[in-house]
mmCIF file of C-alpha atoms and ligand atoms in Angstrom:
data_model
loop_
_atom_site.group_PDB
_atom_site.id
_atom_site.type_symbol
_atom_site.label_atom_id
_atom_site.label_comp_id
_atom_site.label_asym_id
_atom_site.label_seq_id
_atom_site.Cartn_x
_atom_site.Cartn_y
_atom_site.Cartn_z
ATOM 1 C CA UNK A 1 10.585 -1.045 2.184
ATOM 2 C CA UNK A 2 12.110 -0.238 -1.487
ATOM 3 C CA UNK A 3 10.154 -0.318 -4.742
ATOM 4 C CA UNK A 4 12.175 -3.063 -5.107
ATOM 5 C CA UNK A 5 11.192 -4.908 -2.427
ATOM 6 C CA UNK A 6 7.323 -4.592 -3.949
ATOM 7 C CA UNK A 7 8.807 -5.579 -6.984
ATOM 8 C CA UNK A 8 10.484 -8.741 -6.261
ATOM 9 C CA UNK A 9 6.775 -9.566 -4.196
ATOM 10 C CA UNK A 10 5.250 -8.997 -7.618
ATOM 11 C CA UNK A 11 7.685 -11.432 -9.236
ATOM 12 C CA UNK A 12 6.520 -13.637 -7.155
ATOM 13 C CA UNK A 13 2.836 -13.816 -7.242
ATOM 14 C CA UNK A 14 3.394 -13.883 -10.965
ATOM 15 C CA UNK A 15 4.911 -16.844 -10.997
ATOM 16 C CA UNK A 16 2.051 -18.674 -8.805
ATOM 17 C CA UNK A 17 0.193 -17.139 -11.612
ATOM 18 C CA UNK A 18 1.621 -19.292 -14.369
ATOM 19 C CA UNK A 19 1.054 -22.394 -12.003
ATOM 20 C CA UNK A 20 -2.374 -21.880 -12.051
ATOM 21 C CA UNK A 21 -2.754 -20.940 -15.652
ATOM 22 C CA UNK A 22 -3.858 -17.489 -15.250
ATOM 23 C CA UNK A 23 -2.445 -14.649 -17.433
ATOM 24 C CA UNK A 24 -3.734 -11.691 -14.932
ATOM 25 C CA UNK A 25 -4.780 -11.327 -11.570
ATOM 26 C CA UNK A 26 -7.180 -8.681 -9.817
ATOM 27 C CA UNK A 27 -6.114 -7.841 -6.720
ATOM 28 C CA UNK A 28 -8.525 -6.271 -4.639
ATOM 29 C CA UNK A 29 -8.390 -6.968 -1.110
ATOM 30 C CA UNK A 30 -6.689 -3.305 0.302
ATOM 31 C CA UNK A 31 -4.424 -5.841 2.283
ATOM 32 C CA UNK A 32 -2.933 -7.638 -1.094
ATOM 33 C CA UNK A 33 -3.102 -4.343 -2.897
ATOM 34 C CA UNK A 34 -0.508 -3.131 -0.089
ATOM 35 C CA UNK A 35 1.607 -5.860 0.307
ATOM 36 C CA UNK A 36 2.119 -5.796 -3.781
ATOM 37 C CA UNK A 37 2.635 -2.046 -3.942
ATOM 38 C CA UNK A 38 3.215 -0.457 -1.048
ATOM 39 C CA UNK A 39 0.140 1.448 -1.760
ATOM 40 C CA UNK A 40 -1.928 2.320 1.631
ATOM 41 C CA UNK A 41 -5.146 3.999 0.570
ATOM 42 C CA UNK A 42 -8.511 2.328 1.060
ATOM 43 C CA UNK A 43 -9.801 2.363 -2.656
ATOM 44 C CA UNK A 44 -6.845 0.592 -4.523
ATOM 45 C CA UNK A 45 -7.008 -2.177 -7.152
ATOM 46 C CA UNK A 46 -4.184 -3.773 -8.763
ATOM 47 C CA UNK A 47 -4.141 -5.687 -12.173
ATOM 48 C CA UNK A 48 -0.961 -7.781 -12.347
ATOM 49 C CA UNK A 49 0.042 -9.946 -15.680
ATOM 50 C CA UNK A 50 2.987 -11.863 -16.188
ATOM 51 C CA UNK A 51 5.458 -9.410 -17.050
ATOM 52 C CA UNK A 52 3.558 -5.646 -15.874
ATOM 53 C CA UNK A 53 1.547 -3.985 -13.558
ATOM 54 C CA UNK A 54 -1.397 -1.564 -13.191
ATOM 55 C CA UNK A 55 -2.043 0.478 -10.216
ATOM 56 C CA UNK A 56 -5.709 1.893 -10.204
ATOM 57 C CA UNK A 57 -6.993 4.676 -7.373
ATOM 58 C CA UNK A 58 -9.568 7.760 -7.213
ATOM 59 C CA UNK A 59 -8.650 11.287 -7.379
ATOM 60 C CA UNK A 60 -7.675 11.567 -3.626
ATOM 61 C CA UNK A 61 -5.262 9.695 -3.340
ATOM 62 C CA UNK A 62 -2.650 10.420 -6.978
ATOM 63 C CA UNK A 63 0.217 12.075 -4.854
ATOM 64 C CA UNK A 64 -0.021 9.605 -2.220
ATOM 65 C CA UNK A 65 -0.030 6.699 -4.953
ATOM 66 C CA UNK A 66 3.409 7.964 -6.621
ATOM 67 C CA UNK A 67 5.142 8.590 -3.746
ATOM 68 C CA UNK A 68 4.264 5.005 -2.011
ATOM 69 C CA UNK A 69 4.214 2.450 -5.046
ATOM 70 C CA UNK A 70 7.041 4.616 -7.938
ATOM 71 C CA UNK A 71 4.478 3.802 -10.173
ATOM 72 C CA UNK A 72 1.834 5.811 -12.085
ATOM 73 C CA UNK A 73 -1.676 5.446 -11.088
ATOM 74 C CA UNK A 74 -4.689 5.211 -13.496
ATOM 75 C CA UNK A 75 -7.077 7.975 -11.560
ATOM 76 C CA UNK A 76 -10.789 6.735 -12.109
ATOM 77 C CA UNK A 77 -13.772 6.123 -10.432
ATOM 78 C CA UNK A 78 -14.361 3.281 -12.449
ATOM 79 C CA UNK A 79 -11.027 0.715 -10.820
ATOM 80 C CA UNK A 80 -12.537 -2.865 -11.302
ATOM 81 C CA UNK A 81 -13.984 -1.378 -15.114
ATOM 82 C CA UNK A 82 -10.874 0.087 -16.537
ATOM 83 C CA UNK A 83 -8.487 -2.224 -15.238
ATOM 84 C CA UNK A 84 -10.311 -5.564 -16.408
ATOM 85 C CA UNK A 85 -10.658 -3.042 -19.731
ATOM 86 C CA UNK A 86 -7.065 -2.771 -19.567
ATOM 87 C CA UNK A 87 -6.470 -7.220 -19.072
ATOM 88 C CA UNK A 88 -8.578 -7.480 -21.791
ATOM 89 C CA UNK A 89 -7.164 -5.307 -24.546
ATOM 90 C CA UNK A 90 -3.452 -6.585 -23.477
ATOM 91 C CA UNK A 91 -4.136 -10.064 -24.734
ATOM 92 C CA UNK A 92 -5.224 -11.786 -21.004
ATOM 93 C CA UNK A 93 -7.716 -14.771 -21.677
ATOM 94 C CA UNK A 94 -7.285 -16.016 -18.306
ATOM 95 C CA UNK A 95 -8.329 -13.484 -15.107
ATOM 96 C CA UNK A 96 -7.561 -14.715 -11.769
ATOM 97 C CA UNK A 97 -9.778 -12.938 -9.221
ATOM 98 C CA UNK A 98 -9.555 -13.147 -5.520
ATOM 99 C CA UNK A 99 -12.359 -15.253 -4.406
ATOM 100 C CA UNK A 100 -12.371 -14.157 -1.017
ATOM 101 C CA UNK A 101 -12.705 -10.747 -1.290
ATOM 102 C CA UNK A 102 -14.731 -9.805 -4.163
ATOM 103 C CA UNK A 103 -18.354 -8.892 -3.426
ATOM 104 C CA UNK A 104 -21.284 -9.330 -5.729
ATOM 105 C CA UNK A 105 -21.583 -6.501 -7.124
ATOM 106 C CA UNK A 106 -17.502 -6.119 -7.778
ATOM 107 C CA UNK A 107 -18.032 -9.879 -9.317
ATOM 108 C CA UNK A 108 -21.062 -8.479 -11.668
ATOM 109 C CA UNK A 109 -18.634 -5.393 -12.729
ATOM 110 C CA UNK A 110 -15.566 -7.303 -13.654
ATOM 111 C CA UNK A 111 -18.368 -9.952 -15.636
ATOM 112 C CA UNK A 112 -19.504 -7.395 -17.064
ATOM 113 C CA UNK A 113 -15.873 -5.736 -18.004
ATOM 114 C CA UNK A 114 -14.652 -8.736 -19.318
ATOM 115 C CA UNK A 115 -17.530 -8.967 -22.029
ATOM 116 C CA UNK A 116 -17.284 -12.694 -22.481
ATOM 117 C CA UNK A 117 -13.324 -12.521 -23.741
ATOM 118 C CA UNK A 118 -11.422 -13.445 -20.660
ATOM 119 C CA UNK A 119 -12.356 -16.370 -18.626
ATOM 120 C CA UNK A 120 -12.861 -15.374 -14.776
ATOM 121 C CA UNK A 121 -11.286 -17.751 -12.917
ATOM 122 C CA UNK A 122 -11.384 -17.388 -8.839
ATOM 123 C CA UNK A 123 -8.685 -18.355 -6.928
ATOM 124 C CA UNK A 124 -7.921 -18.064 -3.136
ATOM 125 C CA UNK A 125 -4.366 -17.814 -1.457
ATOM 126 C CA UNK A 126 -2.572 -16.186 -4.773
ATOM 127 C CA UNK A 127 -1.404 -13.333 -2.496
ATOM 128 C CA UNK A 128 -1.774 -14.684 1.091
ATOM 129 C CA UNK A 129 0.265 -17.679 0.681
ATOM 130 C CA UNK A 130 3.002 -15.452 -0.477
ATOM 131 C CA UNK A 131 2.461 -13.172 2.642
ATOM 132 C CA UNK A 132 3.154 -16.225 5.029
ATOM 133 C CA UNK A 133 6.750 -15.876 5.284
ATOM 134 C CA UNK A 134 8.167 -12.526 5.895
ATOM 135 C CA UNK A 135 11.240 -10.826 5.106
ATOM 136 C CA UNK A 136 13.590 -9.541 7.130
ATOM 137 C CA UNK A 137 11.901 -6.033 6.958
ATOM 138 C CA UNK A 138 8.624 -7.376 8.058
ATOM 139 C CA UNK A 139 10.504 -9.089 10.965
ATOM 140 C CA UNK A 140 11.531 -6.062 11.864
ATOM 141 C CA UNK A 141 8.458 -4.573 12.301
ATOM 142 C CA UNK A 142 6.498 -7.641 13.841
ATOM 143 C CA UNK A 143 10.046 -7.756 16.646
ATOM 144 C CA UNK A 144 8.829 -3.637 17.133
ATOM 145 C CA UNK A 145 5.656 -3.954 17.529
ATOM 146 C CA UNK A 146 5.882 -7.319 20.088
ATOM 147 C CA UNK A 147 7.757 -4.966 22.034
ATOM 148 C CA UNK A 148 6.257 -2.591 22.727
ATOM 149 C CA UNK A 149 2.911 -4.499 23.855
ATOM 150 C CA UNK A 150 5.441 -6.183 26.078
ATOM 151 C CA UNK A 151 6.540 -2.791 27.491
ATOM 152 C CA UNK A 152 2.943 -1.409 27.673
ATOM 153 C CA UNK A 153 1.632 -4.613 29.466
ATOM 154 C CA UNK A 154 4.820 -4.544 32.180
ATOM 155 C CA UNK A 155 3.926 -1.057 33.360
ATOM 156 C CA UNK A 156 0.298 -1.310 33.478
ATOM 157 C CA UNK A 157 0.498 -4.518 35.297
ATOM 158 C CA UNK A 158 2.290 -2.678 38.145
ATOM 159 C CA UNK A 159 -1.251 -0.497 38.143
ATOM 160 C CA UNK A 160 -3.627 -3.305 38.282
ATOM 161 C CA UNK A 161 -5.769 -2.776 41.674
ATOM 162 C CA UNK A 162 -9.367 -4.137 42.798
ATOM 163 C CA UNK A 163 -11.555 -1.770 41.589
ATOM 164 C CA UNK A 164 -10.357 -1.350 38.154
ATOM 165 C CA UNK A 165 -12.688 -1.828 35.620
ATOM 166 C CA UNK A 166 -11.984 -4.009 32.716
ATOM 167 C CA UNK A 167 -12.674 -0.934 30.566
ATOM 168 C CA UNK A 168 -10.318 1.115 32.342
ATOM 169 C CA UNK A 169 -7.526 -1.597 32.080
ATOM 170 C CA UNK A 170 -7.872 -2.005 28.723
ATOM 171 C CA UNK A 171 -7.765 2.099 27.693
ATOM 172 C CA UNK A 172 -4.721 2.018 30.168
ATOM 173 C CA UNK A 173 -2.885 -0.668 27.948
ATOM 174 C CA UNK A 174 -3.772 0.926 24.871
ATOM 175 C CA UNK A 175 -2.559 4.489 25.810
ATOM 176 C CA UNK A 176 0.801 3.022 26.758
ATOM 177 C CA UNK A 177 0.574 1.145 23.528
ATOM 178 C CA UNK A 178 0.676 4.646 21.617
ATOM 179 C CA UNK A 179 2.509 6.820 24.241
ATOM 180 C CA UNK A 180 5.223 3.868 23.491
ATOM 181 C CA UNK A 181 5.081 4.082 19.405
ATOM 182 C CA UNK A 182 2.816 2.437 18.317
ATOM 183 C CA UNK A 183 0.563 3.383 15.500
ATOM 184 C CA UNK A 184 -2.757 1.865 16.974
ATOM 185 C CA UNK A 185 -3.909 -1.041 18.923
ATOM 186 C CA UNK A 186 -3.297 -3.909 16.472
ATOM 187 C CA UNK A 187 -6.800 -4.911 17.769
ATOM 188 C CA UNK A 188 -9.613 -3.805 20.528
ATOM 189 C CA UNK A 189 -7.665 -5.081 23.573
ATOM 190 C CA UNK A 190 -9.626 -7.465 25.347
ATOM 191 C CA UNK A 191 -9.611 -8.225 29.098
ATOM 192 C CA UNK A 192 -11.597 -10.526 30.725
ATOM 193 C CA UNK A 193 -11.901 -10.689 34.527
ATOM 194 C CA UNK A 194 -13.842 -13.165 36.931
ATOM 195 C CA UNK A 195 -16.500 -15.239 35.496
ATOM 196 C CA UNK A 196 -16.161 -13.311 31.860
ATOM 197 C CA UNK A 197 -12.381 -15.109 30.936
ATOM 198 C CA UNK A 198 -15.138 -17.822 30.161
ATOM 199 C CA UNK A 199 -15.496 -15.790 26.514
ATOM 200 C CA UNK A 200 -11.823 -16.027 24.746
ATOM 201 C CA UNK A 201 -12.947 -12.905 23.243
ATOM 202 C CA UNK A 202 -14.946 -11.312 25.700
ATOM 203 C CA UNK A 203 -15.088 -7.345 25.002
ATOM 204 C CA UNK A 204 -14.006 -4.863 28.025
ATOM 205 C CA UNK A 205 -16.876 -3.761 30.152
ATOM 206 C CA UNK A 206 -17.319 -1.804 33.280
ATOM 207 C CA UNK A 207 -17.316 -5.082 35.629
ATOM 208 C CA UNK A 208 -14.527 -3.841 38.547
ATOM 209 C CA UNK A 209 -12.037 -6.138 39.054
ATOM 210 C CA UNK A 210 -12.168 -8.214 42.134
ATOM 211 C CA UNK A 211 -9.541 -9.881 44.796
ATOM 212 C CA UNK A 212 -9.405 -13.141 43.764
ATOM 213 C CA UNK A 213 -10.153 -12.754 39.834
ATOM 214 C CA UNK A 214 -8.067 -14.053 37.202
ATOM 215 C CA UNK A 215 -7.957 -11.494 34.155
ATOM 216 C CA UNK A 216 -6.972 -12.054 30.489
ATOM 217 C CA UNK A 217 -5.129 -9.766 28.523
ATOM 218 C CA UNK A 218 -4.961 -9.932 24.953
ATOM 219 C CA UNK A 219 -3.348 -7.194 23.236
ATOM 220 C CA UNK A 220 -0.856 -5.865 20.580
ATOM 221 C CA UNK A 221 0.502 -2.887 18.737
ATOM 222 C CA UNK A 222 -0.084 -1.730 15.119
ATOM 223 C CA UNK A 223 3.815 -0.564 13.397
ATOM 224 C CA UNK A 224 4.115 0.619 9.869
ATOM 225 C CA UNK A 225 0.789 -2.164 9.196
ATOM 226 C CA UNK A 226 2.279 -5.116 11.370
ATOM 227 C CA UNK A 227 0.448 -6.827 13.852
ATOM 228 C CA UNK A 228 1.675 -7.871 17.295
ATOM 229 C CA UNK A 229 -0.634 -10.542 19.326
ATOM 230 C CA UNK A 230 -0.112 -11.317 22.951
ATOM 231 C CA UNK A 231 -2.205 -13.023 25.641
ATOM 232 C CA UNK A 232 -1.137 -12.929 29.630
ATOM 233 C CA UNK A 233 -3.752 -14.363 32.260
ATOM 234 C CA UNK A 234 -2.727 -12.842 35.710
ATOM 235 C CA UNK A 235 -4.282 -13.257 39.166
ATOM 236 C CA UNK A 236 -5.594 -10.311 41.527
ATOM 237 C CA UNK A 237 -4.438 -11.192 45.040
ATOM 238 C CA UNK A 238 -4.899 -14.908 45.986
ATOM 239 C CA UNK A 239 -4.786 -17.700 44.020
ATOM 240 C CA UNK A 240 -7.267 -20.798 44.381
ATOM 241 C CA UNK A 241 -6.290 -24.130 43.366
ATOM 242 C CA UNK A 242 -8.301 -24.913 41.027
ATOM 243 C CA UNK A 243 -7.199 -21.085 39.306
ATOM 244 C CA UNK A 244 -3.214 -22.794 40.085
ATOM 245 C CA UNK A 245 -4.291 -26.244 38.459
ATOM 246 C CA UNK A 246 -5.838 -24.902 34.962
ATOM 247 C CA UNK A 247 -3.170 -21.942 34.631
ATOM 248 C CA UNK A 248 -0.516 -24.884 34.925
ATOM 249 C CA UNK A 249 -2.111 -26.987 32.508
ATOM 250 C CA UNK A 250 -2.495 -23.934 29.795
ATOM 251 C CA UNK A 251 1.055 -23.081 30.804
ATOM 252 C CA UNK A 252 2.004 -26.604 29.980
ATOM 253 C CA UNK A 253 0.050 -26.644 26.564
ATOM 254 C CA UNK A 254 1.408 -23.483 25.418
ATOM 255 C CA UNK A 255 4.446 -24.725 25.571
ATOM 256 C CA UNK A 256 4.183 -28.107 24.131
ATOM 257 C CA UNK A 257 2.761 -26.031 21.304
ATOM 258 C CA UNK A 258 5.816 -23.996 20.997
ATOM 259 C CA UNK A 259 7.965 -26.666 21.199
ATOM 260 C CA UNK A 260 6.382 -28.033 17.974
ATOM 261 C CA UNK A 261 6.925 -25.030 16.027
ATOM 262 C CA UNK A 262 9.935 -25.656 13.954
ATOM 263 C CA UNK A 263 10.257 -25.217 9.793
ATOM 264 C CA UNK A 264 9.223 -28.933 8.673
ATOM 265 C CA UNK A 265 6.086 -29.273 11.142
ATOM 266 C CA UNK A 266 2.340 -29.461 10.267
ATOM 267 C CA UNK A 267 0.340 -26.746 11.410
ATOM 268 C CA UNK A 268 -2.186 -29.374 12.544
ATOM 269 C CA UNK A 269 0.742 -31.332 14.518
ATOM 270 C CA UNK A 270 1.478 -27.909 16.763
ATOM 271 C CA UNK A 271 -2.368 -27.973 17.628
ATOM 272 C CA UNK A 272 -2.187 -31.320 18.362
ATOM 273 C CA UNK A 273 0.643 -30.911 20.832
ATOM 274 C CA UNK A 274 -0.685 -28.025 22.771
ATOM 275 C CA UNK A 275 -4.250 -29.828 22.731
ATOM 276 C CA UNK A 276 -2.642 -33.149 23.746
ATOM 277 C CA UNK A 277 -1.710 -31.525 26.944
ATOM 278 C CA UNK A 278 -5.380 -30.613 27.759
ATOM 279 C CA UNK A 279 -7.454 -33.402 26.608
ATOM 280 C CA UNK A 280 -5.354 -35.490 28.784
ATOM 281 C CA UNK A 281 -6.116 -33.592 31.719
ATOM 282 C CA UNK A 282 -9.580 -34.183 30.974
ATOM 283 C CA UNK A 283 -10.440 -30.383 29.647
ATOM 284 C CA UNK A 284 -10.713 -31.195 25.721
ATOM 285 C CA UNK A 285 -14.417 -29.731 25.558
ATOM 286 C CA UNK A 286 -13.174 -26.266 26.975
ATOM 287 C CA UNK A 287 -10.451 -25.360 24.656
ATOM 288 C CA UNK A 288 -12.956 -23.844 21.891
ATOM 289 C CA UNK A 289 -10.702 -22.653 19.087
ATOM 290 C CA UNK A 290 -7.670 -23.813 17.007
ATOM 291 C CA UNK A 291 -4.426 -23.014 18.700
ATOM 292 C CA UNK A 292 -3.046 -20.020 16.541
ATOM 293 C CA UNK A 293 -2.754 -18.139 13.744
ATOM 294 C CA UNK A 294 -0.293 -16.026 11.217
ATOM 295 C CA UNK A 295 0.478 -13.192 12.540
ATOM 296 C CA UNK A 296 1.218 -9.867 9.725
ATOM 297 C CA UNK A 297 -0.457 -7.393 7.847
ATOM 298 C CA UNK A 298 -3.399 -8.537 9.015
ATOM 299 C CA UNK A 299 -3.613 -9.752 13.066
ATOM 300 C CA UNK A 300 -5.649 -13.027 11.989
ATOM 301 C CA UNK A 301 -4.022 -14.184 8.327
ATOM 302 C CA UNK A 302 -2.593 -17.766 7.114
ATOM 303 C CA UNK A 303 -1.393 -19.685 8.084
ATOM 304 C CA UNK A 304 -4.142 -21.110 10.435
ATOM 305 C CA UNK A 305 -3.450 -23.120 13.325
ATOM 306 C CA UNK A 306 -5.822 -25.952 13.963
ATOM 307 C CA UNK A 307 -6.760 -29.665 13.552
ATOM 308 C CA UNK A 308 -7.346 -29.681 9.493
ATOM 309 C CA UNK A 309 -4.728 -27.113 8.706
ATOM 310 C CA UNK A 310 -2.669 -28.609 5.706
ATOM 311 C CA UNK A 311 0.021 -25.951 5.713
ATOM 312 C CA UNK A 312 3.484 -27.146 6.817
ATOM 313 C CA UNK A 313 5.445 -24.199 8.680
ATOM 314 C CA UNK A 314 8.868 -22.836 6.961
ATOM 315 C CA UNK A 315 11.258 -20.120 7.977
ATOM 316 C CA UNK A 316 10.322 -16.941 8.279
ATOM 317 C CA UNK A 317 6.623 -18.025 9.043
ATOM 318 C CA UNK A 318 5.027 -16.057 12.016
ATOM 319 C CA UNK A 319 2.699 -17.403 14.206
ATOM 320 C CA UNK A 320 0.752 -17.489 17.531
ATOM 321 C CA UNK A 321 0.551 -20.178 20.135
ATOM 322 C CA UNK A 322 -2.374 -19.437 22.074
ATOM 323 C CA UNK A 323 -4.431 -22.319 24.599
ATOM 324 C CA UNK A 324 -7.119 -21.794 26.276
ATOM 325 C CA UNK A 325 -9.067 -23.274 29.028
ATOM 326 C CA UNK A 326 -12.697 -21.496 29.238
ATOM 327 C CA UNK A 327 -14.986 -22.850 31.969
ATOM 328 C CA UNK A 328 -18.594 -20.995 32.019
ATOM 329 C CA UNK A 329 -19.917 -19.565 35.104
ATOM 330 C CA UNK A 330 -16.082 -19.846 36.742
ATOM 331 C CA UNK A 331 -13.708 -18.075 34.327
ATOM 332 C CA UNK A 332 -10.566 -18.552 31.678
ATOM 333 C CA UNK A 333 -7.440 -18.461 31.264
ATOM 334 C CA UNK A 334 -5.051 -18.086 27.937
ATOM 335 C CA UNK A 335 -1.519 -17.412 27.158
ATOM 336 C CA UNK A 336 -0.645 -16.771 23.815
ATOM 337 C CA UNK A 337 3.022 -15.858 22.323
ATOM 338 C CA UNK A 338 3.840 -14.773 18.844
ATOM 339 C CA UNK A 339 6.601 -16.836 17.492
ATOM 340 C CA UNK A 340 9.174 -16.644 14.141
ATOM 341 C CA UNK A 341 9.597 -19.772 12.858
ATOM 342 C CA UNK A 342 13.091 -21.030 11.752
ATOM 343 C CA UNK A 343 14.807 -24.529 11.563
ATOM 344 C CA UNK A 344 15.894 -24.673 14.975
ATOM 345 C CA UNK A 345 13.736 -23.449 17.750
ATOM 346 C CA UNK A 346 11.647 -20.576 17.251
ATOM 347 C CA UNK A 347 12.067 -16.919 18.307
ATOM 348 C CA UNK A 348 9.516 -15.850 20.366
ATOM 349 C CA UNK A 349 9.200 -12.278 20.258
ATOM 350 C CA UNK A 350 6.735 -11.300 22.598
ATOM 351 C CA UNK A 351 8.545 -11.340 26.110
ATOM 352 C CA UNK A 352 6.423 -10.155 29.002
ATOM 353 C CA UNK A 353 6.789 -11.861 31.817
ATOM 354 C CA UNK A 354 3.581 -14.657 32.551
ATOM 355 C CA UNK A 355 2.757 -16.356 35.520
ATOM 356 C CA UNK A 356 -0.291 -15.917 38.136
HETATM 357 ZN ZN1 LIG B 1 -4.392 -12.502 20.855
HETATM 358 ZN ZN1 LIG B 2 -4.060 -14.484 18.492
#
């Protein structure tokens, strides 16, 4: 990424700015703070008008500030203070703040900053609906990062015994997740064995895999901030029907739901699609949760994928496609890709191989 690049995002969220009819806008959330900057400290703030922009940090982090963003920090304890100090002595009457992420006690500092001379006005989405679709740099690192969970899932797989312990699977994927580049686990990998694929996010435990078991996987790499987010449900040694039956049927779903990604398309439609698939089999009350997600700087980030999503898709969007089927006291099964949406059919960048 170039200063530029920040630049131009800055551009950007200024002009959504002026739609709303704000003249500034506190960004807080570290998330926004880095997607504006560049900046990747935890204790940024960033006060953005319509033509400049203020980068505030502590004392730790000046060097590290420069040499990320170009620009020149104000160093103070004090962020929220001095930089709704500095919107108010530029001329701001309008202060967008992000409604999602301030606290009470940020909210009571930037009142309290603002002395009754700029309207606080609290807005949601200024910076995440900019974040949706990504540039050809964050493609790059999203593509990276789907790889090499594929890579670290393929060889692992080739491990997978009875007597493996969830726990142990899960360490195993995450090692090859870092021996193979990446910076972290883009999340605590989950697997879910036997009876316990019945929780879509069931955490790892020491319950030994069994012959007969299906397991979930869901797991991805961290690269330069980018998530990656894939789900593979896998048998140990035989396979009972009704295991064959409900993997077919999420198999199905999944990719109905990827067949209704395309630039143009609801976000609501895609869950309808995959959902379709399920209800009609008679399953409707086990698939618990919407059927994806953006996928970016943040593993879980807009847009959403479910029933009263609003959000139509457009190029350059990424996004999961994840069914489930979750029957207590039997088990679950999921299969979730990560997908770049364009005009035409979508790229799906997470590759491992599925199947029981
Ligand atoms: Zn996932
Ligand atoms: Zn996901």
């Amino acid at each position: 990424m170039t200063y530029e690049q920040y630049s131009s995002r800055r551009l950007a969220v200024s002009g959504a700015l002026a739609e709303r009819g704000c003249d500034a806008v506190l960004v807080t959330a570290p998330v926004n703070v880095r997607y504006l900057t560049g900046f990747t400290g935890s204790n940024g703030a960033v006060l953005l008008t319509r033509d400049s922009v203020s980068l505030a940090t502590d004392g730790r982090y000046d060097e590290q500030a420069q040499r990320e963003t170009g620009l020149t920090p104000t160093i103070t304890r004090a962020l929220l203070r001095t930089l709704v100090t500095d919107a108010r002595t530029s001329g701001a009457r309008s202060l967008a703040i992000e409604r999602d992420h301030v606290t009470l006690a940020h909210f009571e500092a930037i009142a309290d900053a603002a002395e009754g001379e700029l309207t606080l006005t609290p807005c949601a989405g200024l910076v995440e609906n900019e974040r949706m679709r990504k540039d050809e740099t964050e493609l790059g690192c999203l593509r990276r990062a789907a790889a090499i969970a594929d890579a670290a899932f393929t060889a692992v797989k080739q491990t997978v015994s009875p007597g493996m312990t969830e726990r142990e699977l899960a360490d195993a994927l995450e090692e090859a997740m870092r021996r193979g580049g990446a910076d972290a686990p883009a999340f605590a990998t989950i697997v879910a064995a036997g009876v316990n694929g019945a929780e879509p996010h069931h955490q790892p435990t020491s319950y030994a895999l069994a012959l007969g078991d299906l397991v979930t996987v869901d797991m991805g790499a961290r690269v330069d901030g980018y998530h990656s987010d894939m789900t593979r449900t896998f048998a140990v040694g035989p396979v009972d029907d009704w295991q064959r039956e409900l993997y077919g049927l999420v198999d199905a779903a999944q990719r109905a739901g990827c067949a209704a990604v395309v630039a143009g398309a609801g976000t609501a439609e895609v869950d309808a699609a995959a959902r379709a698939v399920i209800e009609n089999a008679g399953h409707g009350e086990h698939f618990v949760h919407g059927v994806g997600h953006g996928v970016g700087l943040q593993i879980h980030e807009s847009p959403m994928l479910f029933g009263a999503s609003e959000v139509v898709l457009a190029d350059g969007m990424v996004v999961t496609v994840e069914p489930g089927i979750y029957v207590p006291g039997r088990g679950g099964i999921r299969i979730e890709d990560t997908l770049i949406v364009s005009a035409d059919a979508p790229e799906v960048i997470t590759r491992a191989a599925r199947g029981l």
